[in-house]
mmCIF file with all atom_site columns, C-alpha atoms in Angstrom:
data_model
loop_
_atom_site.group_PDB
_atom_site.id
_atom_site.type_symbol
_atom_site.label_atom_id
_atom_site.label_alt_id
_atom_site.label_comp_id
_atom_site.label_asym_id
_atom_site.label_entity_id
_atom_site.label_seq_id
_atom_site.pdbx_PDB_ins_code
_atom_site.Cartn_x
_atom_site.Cartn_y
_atom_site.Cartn_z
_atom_site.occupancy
_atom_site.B_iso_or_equiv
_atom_site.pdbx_formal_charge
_atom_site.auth_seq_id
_atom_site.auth_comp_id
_atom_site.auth_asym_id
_atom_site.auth_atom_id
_atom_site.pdbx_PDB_model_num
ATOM 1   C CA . UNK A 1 1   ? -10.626 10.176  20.624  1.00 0.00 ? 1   UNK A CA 1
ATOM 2   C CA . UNK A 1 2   ? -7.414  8.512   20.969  1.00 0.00 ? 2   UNK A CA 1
ATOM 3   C CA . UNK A 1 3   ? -4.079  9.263   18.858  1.00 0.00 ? 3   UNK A CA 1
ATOM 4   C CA . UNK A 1 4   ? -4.086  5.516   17.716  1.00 0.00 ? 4   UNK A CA 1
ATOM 5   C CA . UNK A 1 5   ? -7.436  6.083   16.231  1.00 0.00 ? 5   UNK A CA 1
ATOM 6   C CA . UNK A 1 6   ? -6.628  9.535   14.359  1.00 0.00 ? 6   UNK A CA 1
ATOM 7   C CA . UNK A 1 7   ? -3.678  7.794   12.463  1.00 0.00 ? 7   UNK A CA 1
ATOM 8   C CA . UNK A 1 8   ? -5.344  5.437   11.319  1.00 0.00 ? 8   UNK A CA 1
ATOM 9   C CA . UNK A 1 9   ? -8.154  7.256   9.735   1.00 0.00 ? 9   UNK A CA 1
ATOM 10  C CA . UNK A 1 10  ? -5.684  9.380   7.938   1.00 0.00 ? 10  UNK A CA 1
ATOM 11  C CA . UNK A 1 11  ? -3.600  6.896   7.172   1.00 0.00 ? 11  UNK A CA 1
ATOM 12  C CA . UNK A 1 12  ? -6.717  5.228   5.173   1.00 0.00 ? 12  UNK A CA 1
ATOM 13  C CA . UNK A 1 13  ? -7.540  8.620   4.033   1.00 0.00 ? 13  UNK A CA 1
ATOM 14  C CA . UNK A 1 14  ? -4.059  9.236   2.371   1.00 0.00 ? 14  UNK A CA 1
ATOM 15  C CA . UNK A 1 15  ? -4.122  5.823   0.627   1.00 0.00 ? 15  UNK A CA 1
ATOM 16  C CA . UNK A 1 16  ? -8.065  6.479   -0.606  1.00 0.00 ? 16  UNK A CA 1
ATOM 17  C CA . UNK A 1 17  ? -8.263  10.485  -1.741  1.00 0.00 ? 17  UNK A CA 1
ATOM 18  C CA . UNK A 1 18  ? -7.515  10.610  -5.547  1.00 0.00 ? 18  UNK A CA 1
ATOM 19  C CA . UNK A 1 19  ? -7.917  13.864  -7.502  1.00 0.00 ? 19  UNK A CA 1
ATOM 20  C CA . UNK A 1 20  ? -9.987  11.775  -9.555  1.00 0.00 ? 20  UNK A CA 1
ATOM 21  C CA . UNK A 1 21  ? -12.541 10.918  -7.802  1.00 0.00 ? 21  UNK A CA 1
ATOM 22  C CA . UNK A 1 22  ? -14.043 12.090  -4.123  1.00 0.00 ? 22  UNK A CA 1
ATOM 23  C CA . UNK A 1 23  ? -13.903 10.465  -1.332  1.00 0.00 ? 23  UNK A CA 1
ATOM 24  C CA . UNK A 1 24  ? -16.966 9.743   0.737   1.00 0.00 ? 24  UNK A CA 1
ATOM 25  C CA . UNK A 1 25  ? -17.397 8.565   3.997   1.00 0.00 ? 25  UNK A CA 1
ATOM 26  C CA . UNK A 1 26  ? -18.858 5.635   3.050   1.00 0.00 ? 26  UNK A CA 1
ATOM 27  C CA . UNK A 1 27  ? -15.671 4.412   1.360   1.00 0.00 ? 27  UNK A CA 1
ATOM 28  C CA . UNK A 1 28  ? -13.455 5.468   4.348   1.00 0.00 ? 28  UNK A CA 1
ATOM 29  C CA . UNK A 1 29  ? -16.020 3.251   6.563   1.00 0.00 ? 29  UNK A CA 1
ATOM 30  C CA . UNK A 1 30  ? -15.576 0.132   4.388   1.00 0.00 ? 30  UNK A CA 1
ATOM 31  C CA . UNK A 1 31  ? -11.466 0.251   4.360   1.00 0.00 ? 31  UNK A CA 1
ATOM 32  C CA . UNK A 1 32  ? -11.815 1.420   8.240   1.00 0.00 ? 32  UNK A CA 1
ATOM 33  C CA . UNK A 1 33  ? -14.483 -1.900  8.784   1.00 0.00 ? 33  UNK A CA 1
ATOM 34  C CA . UNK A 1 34  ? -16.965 1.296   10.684  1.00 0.00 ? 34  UNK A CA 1
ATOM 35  C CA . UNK A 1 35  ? -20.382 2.306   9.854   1.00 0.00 ? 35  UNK A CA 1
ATOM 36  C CA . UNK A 1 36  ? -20.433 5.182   7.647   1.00 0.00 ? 36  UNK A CA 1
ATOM 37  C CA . UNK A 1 37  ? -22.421 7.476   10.161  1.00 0.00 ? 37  UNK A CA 1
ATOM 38  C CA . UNK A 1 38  ? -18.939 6.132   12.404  1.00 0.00 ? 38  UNK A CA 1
ATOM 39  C CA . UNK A 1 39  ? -16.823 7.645   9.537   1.00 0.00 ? 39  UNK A CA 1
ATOM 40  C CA . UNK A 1 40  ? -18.647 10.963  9.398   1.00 0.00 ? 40  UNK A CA 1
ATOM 41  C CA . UNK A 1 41  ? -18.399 11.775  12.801  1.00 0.00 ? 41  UNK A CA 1
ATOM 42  C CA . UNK A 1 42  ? -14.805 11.283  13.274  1.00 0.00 ? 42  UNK A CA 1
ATOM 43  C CA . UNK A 1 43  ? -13.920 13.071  9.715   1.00 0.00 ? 43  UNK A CA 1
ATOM 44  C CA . UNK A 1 44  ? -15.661 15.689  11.206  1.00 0.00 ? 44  UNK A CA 1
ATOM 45  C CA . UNK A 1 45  ? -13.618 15.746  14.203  1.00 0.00 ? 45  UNK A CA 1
ATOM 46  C CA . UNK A 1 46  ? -10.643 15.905  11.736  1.00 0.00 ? 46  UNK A CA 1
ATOM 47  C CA . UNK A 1 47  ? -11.808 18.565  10.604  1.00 0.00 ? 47  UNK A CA 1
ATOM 48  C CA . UNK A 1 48  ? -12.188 20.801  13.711  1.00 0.00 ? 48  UNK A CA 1
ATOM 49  C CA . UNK A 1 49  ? -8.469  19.492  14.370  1.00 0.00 ? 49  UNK A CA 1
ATOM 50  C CA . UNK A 1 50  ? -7.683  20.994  11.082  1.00 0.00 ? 50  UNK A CA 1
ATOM 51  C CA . UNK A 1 51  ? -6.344  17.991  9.695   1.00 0.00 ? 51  UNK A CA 1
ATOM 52  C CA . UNK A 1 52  ? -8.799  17.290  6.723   1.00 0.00 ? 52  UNK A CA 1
ATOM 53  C CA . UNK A 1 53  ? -11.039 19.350  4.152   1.00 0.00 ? 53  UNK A CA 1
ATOM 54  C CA . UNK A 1 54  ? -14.767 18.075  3.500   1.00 0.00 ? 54  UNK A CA 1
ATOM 55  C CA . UNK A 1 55  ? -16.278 19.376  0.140   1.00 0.00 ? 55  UNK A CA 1
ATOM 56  C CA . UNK A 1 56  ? -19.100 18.287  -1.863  1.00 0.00 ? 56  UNK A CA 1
ATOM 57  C CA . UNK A 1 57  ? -17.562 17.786  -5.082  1.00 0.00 ? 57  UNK A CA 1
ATOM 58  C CA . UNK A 1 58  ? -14.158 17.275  -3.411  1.00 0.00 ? 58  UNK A CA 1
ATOM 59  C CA . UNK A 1 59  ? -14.930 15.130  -0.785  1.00 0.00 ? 59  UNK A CA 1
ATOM 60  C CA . UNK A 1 60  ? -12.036 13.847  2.312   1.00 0.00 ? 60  UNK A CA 1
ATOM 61  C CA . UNK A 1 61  ? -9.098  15.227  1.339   1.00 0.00 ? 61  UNK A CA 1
ATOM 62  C CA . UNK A 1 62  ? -5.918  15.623  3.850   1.00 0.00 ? 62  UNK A CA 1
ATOM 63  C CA . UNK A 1 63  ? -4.765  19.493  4.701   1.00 0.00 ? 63  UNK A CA 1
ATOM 64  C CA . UNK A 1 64  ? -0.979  19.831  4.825   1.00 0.00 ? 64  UNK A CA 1
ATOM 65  C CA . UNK A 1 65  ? -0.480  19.301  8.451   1.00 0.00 ? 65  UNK A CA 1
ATOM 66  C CA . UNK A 1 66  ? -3.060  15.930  7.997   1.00 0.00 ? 66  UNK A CA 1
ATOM 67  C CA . UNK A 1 67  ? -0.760  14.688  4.971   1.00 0.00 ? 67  UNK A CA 1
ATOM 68  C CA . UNK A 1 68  ? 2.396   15.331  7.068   1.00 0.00 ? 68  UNK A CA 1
ATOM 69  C CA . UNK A 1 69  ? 0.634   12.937  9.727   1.00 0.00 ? 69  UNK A CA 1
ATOM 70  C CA . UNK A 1 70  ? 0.194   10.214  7.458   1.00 0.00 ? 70  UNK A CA 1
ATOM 71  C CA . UNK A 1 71  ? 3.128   10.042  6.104   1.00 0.00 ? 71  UNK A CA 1
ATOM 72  C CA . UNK A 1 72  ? 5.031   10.032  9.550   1.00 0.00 ? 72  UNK A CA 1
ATOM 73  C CA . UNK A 1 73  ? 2.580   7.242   9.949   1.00 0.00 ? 73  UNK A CA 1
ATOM 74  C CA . UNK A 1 74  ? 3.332   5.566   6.507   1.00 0.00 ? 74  UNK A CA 1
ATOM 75  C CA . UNK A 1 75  ? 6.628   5.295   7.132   1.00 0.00 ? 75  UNK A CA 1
ATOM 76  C CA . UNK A 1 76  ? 6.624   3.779   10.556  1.00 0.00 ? 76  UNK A CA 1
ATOM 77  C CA . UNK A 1 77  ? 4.174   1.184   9.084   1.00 0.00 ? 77  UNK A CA 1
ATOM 78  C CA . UNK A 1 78  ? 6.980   0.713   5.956   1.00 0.00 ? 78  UNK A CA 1
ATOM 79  C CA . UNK A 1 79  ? 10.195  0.343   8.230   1.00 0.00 ? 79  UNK A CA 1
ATOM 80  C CA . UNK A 1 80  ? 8.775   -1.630  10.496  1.00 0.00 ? 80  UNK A CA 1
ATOM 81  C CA . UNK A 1 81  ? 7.096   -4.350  7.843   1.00 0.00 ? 81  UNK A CA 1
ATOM 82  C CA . UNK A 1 82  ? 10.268  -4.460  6.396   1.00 0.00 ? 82  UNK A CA 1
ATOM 83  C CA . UNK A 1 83  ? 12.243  -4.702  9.619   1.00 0.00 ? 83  UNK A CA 1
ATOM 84  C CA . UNK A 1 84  ? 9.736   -8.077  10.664  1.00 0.00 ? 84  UNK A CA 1
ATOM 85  C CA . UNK A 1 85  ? 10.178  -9.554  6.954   1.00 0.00 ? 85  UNK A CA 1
ATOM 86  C CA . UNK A 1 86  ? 14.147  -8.919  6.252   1.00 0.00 ? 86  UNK A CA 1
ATOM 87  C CA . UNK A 1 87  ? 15.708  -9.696  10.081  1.00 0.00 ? 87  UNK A CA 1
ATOM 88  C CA . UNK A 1 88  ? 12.791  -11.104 11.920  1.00 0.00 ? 88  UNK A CA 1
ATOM 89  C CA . UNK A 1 89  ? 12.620  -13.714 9.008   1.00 0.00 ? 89  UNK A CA 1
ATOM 90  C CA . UNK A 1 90  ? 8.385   -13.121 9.145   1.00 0.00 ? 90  UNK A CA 1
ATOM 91  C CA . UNK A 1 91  ? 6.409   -14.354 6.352   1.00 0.00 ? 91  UNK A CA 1
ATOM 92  C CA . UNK A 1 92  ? 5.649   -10.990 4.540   1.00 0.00 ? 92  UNK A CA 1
ATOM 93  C CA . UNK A 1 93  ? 2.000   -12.247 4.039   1.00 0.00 ? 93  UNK A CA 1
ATOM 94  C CA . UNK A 1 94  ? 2.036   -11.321 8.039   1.00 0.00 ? 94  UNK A CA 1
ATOM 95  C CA . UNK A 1 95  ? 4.209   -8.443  8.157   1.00 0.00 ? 95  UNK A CA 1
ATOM 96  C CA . UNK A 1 96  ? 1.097   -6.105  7.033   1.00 0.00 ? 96  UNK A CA 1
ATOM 97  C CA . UNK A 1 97  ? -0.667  -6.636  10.240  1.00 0.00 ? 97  UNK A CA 1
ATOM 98  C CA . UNK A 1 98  ? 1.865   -6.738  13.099  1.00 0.00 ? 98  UNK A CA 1
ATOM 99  C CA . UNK A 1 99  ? 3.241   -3.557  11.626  1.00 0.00 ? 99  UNK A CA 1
ATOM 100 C CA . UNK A 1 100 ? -0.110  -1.787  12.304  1.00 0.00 ? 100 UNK A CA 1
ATOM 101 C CA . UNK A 1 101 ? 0.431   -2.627  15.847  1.00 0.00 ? 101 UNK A CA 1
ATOM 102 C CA . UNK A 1 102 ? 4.496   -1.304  16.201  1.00 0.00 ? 102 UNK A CA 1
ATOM 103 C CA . UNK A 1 103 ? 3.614   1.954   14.368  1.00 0.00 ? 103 UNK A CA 1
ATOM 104 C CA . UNK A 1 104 ? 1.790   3.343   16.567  1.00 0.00 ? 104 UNK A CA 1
ATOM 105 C CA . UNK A 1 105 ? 4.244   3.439   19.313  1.00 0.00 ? 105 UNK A CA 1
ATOM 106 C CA . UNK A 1 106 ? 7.688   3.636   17.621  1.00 0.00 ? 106 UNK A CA 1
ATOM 107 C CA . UNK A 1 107 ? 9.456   6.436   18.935  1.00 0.00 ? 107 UNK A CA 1
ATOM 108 C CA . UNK A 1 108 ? 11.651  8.495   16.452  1.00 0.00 ? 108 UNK A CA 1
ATOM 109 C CA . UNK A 1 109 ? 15.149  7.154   18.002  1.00 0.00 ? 109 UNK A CA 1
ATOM 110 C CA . UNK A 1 110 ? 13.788  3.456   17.196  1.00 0.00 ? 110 UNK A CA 1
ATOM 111 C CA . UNK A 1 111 ? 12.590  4.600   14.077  1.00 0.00 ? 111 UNK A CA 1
ATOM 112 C CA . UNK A 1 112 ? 16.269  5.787   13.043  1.00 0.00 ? 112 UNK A CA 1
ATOM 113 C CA . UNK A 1 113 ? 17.903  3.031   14.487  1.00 0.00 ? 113 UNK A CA 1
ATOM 114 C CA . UNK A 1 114 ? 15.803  0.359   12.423  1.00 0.00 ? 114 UNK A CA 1
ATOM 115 C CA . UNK A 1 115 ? 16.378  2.652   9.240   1.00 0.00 ? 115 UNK A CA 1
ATOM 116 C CA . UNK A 1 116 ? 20.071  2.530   9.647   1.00 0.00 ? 116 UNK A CA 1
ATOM 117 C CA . UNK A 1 117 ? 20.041  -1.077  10.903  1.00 0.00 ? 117 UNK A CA 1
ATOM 118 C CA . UNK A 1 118 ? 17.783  -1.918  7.126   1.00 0.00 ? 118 UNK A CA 1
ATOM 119 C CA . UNK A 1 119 ? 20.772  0.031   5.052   1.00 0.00 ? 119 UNK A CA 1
ATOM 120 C CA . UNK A 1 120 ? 18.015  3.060   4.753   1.00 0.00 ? 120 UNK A CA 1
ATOM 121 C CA . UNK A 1 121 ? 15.745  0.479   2.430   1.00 0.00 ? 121 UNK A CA 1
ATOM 122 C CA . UNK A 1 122 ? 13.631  2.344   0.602   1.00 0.00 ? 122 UNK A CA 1
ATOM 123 C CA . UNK A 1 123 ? 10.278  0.201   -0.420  1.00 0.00 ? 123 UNK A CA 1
ATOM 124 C CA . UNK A 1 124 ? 8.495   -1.849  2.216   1.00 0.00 ? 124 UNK A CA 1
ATOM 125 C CA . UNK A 1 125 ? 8.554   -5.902  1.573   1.00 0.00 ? 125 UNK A CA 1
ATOM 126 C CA . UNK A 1 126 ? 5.247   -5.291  -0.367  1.00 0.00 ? 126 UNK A CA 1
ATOM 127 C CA . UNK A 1 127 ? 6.606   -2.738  -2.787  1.00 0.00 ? 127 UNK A CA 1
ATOM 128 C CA . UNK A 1 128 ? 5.643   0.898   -1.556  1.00 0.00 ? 128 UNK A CA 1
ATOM 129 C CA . UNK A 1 129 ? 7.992   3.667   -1.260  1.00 0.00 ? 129 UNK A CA 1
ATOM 130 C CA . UNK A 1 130 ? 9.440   4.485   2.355   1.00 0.00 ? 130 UNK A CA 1
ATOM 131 C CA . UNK A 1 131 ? 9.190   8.432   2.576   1.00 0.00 ? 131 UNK A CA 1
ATOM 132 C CA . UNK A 1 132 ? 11.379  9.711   4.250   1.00 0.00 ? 132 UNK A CA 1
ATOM 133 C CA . UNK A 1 133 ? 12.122  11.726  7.203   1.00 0.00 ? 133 UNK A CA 1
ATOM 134 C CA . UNK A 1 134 ? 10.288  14.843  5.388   1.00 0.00 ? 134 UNK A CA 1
ATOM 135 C CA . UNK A 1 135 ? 7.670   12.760  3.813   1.00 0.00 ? 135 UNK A CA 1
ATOM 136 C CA . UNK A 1 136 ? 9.240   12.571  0.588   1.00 0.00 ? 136 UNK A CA 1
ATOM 137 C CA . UNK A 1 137 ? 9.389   9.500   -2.083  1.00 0.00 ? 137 UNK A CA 1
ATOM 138 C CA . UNK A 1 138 ? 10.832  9.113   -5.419  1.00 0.00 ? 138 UNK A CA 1
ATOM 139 C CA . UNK A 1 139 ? 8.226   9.481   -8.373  1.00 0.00 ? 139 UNK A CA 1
ATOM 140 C CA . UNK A 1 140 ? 7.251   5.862   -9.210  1.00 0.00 ? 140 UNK A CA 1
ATOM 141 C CA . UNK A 1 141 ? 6.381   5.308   -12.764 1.00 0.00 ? 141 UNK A CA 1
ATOM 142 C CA . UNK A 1 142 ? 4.186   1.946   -12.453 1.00 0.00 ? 142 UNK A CA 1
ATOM 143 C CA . UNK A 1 143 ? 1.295   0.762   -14.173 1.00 0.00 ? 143 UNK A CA 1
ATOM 144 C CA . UNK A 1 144 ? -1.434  -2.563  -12.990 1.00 0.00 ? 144 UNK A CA 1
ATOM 145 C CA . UNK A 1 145 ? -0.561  -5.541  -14.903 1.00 0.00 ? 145 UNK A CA 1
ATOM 146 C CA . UNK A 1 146 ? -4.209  -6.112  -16.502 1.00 0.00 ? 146 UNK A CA 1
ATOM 147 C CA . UNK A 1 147 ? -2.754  -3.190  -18.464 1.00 0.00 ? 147 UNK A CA 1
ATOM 148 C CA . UNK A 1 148 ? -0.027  -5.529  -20.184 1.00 0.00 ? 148 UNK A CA 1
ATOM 149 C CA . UNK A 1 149 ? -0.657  -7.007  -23.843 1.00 0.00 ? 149 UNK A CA 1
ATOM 150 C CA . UNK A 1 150 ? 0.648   -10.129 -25.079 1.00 0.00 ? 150 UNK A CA 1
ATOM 151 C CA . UNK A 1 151 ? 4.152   -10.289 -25.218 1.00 0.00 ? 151 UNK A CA 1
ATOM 152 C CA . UNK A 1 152 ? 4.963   -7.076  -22.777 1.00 0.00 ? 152 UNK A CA 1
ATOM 153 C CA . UNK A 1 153 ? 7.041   -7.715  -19.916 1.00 0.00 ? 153 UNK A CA 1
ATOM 154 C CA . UNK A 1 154 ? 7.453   -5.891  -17.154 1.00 0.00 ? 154 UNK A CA 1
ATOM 155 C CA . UNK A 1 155 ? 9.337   -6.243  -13.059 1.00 0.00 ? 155 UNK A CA 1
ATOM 156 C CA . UNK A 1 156 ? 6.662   -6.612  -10.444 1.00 0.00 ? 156 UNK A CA 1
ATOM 157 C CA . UNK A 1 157 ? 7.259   -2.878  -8.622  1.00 0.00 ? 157 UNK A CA 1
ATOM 158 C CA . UNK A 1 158 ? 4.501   -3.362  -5.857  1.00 0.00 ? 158 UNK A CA 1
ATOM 159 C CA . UNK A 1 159 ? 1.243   -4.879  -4.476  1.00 0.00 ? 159 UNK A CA 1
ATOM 160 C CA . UNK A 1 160 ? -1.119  -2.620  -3.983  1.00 0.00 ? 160 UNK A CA 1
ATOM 161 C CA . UNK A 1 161 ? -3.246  -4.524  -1.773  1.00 0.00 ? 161 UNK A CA 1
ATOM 162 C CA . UNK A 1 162 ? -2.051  -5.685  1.368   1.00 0.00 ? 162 UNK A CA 1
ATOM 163 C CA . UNK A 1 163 ? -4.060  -8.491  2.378   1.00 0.00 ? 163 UNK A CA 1
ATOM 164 C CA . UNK A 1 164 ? -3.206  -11.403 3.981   1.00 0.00 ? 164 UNK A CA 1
ATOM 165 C CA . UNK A 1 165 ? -5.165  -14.014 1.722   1.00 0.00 ? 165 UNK A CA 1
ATOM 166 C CA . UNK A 1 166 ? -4.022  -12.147 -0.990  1.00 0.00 ? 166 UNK A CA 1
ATOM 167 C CA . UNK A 1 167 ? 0.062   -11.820 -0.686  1.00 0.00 ? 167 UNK A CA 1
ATOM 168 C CA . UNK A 1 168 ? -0.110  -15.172 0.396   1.00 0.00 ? 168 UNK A CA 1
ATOM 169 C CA . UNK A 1 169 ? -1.733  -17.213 -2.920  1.00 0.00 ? 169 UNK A CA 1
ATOM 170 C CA . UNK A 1 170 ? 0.928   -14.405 -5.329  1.00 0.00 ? 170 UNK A CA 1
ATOM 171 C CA . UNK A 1 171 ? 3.698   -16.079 -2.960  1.00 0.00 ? 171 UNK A CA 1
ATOM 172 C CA . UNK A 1 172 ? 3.061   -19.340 -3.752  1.00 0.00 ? 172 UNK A CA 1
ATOM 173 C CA . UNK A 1 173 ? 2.920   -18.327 -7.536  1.00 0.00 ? 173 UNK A CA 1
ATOM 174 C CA . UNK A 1 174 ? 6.385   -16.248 -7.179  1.00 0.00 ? 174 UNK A CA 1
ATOM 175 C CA . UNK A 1 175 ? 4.205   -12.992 -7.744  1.00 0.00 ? 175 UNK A CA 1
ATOM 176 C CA . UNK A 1 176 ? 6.383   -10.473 -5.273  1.00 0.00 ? 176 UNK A CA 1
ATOM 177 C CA . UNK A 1 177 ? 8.304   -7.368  -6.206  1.00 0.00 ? 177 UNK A CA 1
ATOM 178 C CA . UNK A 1 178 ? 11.735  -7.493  -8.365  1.00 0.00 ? 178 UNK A CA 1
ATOM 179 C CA . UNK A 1 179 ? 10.527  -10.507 -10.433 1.00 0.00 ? 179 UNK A CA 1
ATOM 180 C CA . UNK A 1 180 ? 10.017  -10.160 -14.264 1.00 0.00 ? 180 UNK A CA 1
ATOM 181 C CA . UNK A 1 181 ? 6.681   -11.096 -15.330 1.00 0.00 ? 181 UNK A CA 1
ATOM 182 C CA . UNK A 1 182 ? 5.551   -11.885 -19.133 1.00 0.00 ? 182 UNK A CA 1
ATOM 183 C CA . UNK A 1 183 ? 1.882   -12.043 -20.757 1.00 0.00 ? 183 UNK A CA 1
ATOM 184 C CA . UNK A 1 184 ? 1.846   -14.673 -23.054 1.00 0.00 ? 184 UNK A CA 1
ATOM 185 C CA . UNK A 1 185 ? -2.014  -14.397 -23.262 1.00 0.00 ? 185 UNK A CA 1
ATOM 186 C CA . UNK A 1 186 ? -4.889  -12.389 -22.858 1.00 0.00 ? 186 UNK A CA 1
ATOM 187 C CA . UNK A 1 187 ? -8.452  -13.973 -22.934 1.00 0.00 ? 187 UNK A CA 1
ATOM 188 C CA . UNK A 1 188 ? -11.162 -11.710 -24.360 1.00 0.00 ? 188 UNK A CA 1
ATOM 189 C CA . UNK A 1 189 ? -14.248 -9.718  -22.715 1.00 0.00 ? 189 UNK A CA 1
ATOM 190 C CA . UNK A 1 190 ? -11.797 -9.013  -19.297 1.00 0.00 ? 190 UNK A CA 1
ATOM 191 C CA . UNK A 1 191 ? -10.977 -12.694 -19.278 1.00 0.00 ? 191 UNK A CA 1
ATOM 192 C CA . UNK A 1 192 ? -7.880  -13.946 -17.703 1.00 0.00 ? 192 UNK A CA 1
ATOM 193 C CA . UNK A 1 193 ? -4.416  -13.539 -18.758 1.00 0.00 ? 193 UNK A CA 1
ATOM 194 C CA . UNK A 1 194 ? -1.876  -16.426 -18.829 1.00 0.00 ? 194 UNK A CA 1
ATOM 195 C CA . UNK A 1 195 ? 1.530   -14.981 -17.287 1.00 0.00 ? 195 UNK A CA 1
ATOM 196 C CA . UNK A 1 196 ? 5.279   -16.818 -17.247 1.00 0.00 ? 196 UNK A CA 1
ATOM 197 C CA . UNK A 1 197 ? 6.893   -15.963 -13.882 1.00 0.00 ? 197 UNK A CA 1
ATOM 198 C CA . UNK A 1 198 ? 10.565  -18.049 -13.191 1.00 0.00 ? 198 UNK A CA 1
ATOM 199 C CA . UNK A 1 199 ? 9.856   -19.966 -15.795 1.00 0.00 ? 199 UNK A CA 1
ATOM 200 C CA . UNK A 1 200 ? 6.287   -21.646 -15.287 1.00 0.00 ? 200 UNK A CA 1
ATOM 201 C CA . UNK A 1 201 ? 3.039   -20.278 -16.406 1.00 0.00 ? 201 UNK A CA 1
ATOM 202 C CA . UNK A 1 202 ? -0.226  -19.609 -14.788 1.00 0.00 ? 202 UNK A CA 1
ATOM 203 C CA . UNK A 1 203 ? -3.937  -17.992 -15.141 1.00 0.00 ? 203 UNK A CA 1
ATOM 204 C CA . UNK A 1 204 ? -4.707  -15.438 -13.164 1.00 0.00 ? 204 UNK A CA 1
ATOM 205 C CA . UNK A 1 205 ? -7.978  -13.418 -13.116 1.00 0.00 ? 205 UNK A CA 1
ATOM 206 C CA . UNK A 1 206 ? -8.345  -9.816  -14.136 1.00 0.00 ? 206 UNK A CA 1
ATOM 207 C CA . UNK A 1 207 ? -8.996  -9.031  -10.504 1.00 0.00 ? 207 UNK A CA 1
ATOM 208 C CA . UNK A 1 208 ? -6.004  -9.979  -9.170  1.00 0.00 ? 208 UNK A CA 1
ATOM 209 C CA . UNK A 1 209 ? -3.929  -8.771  -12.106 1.00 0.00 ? 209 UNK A CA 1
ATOM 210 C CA . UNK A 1 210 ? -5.352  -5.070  -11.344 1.00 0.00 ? 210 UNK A CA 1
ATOM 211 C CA . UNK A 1 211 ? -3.334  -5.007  -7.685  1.00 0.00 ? 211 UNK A CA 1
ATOM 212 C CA . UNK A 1 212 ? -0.303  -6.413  -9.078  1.00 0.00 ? 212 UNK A CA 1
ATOM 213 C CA . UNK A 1 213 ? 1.742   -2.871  -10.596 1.00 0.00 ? 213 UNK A CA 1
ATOM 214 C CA . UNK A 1 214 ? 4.832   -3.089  -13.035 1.00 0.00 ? 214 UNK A CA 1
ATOM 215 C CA . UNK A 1 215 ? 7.878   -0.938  -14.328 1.00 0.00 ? 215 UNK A CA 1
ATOM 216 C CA . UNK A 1 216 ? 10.523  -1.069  -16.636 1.00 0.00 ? 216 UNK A CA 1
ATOM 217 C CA . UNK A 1 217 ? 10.132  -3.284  -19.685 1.00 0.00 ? 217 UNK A CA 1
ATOM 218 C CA . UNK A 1 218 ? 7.621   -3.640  -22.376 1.00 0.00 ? 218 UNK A CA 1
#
């Protein structure tokens, strides 16, 4: 089982466990692109590592030293997304999946030296905090923007997908963190919602509206 492999399954499994809901191996599979009976194995093999708990009603969920892991992980991922966006100059549609690469073998020196070099930046180009070096991030108080009613304004804070396909069509619509975003409509029975970004107005499906999260105004 190599290392590369075990951060990335609790990387997923960090992003995935809510104490809402559990989370099954099927799930993990599907973000993961494995089998489920692929996913079951290796959680157990987390398990016997002591970095996860498996529970009925609880489901995956990271022990301390797993959670620790991930965020080491997480943050790698974050500095190094934002190092390839802000002095690379790469497309941050991209950045998501070259960073997967560089995190898993960014030593700790590199890791500080990029930090420093980025002015100790402290969301990735995407939005999400950057913990830091003891896995801690500020308390974000967000909320999706399918939760907005006519007239409520908020600042894009982050997108919680990361897809390529995806960042790239809110790009070309100005949809990226730090702009101010208005409803002017919403259509009925979860139909779309007309928002003004810089400006210009556009339709954009519930779907999409649900990974798109905004603070601050009302």
């Amino acid at each position: 089982m190599s290392s590369e492999k075990v951060e990335e399954y609790l990387e997923a499994i960090y992003k995935l466990q809510s104490p809402d809901r559990p989370l099954g191996t099927s799930e993990l599979g599907k973000e993961l692109g494995v089998a489920p009976a692929s996913a079951t194995e290796m959680a157990k093999r987390l398990q016997d590592k002591g970095y996860v708990r498996r529970g009925k009603k609880s489901g995956i969920t990271l022990t301390k030293s797993g959670e620790r892991a991930a965020l080491e992980l997480i943050r790698k991922h974050r500095i190094a997304e934002r190092f390839l966006v802000d002095v690379l100059g790469m497309d941050w549609q991209y950045a998501h999946e070259e960073a997967c690469k560089f995190e898993h073998i960014m030593s700790p020196d590199v890791e500080k030296r990029m930090e420093a070099l980025l002015d100790n930046a402290t969301t990735c180009p995407h939005g999400h905090p950057i913990p830091d070096e003891q896995g801690r991030t500020a308390p974000e108080k967000v909320r999706p923007l399918s939760s907005l009613k006519r007239c409520q304004t908020g600042i894009i804070a982050k997108i919680a997908e990361e897809r390529r396909d995806l960042l790239e069509y809110l790009a070309t619509l100005g949809l990226m963190p730090q702009r101010k975003v208005q409803v002017e409509q919403v259509a009925p029975f979860d139909g779309p919602m007309l928002i003004r970004v810089d400006g210009a107005n556009y339709a954009l499906g519930r779907e999409i509206a649900d990974k798109i999260w905004v603070k601050g105004e009302k």
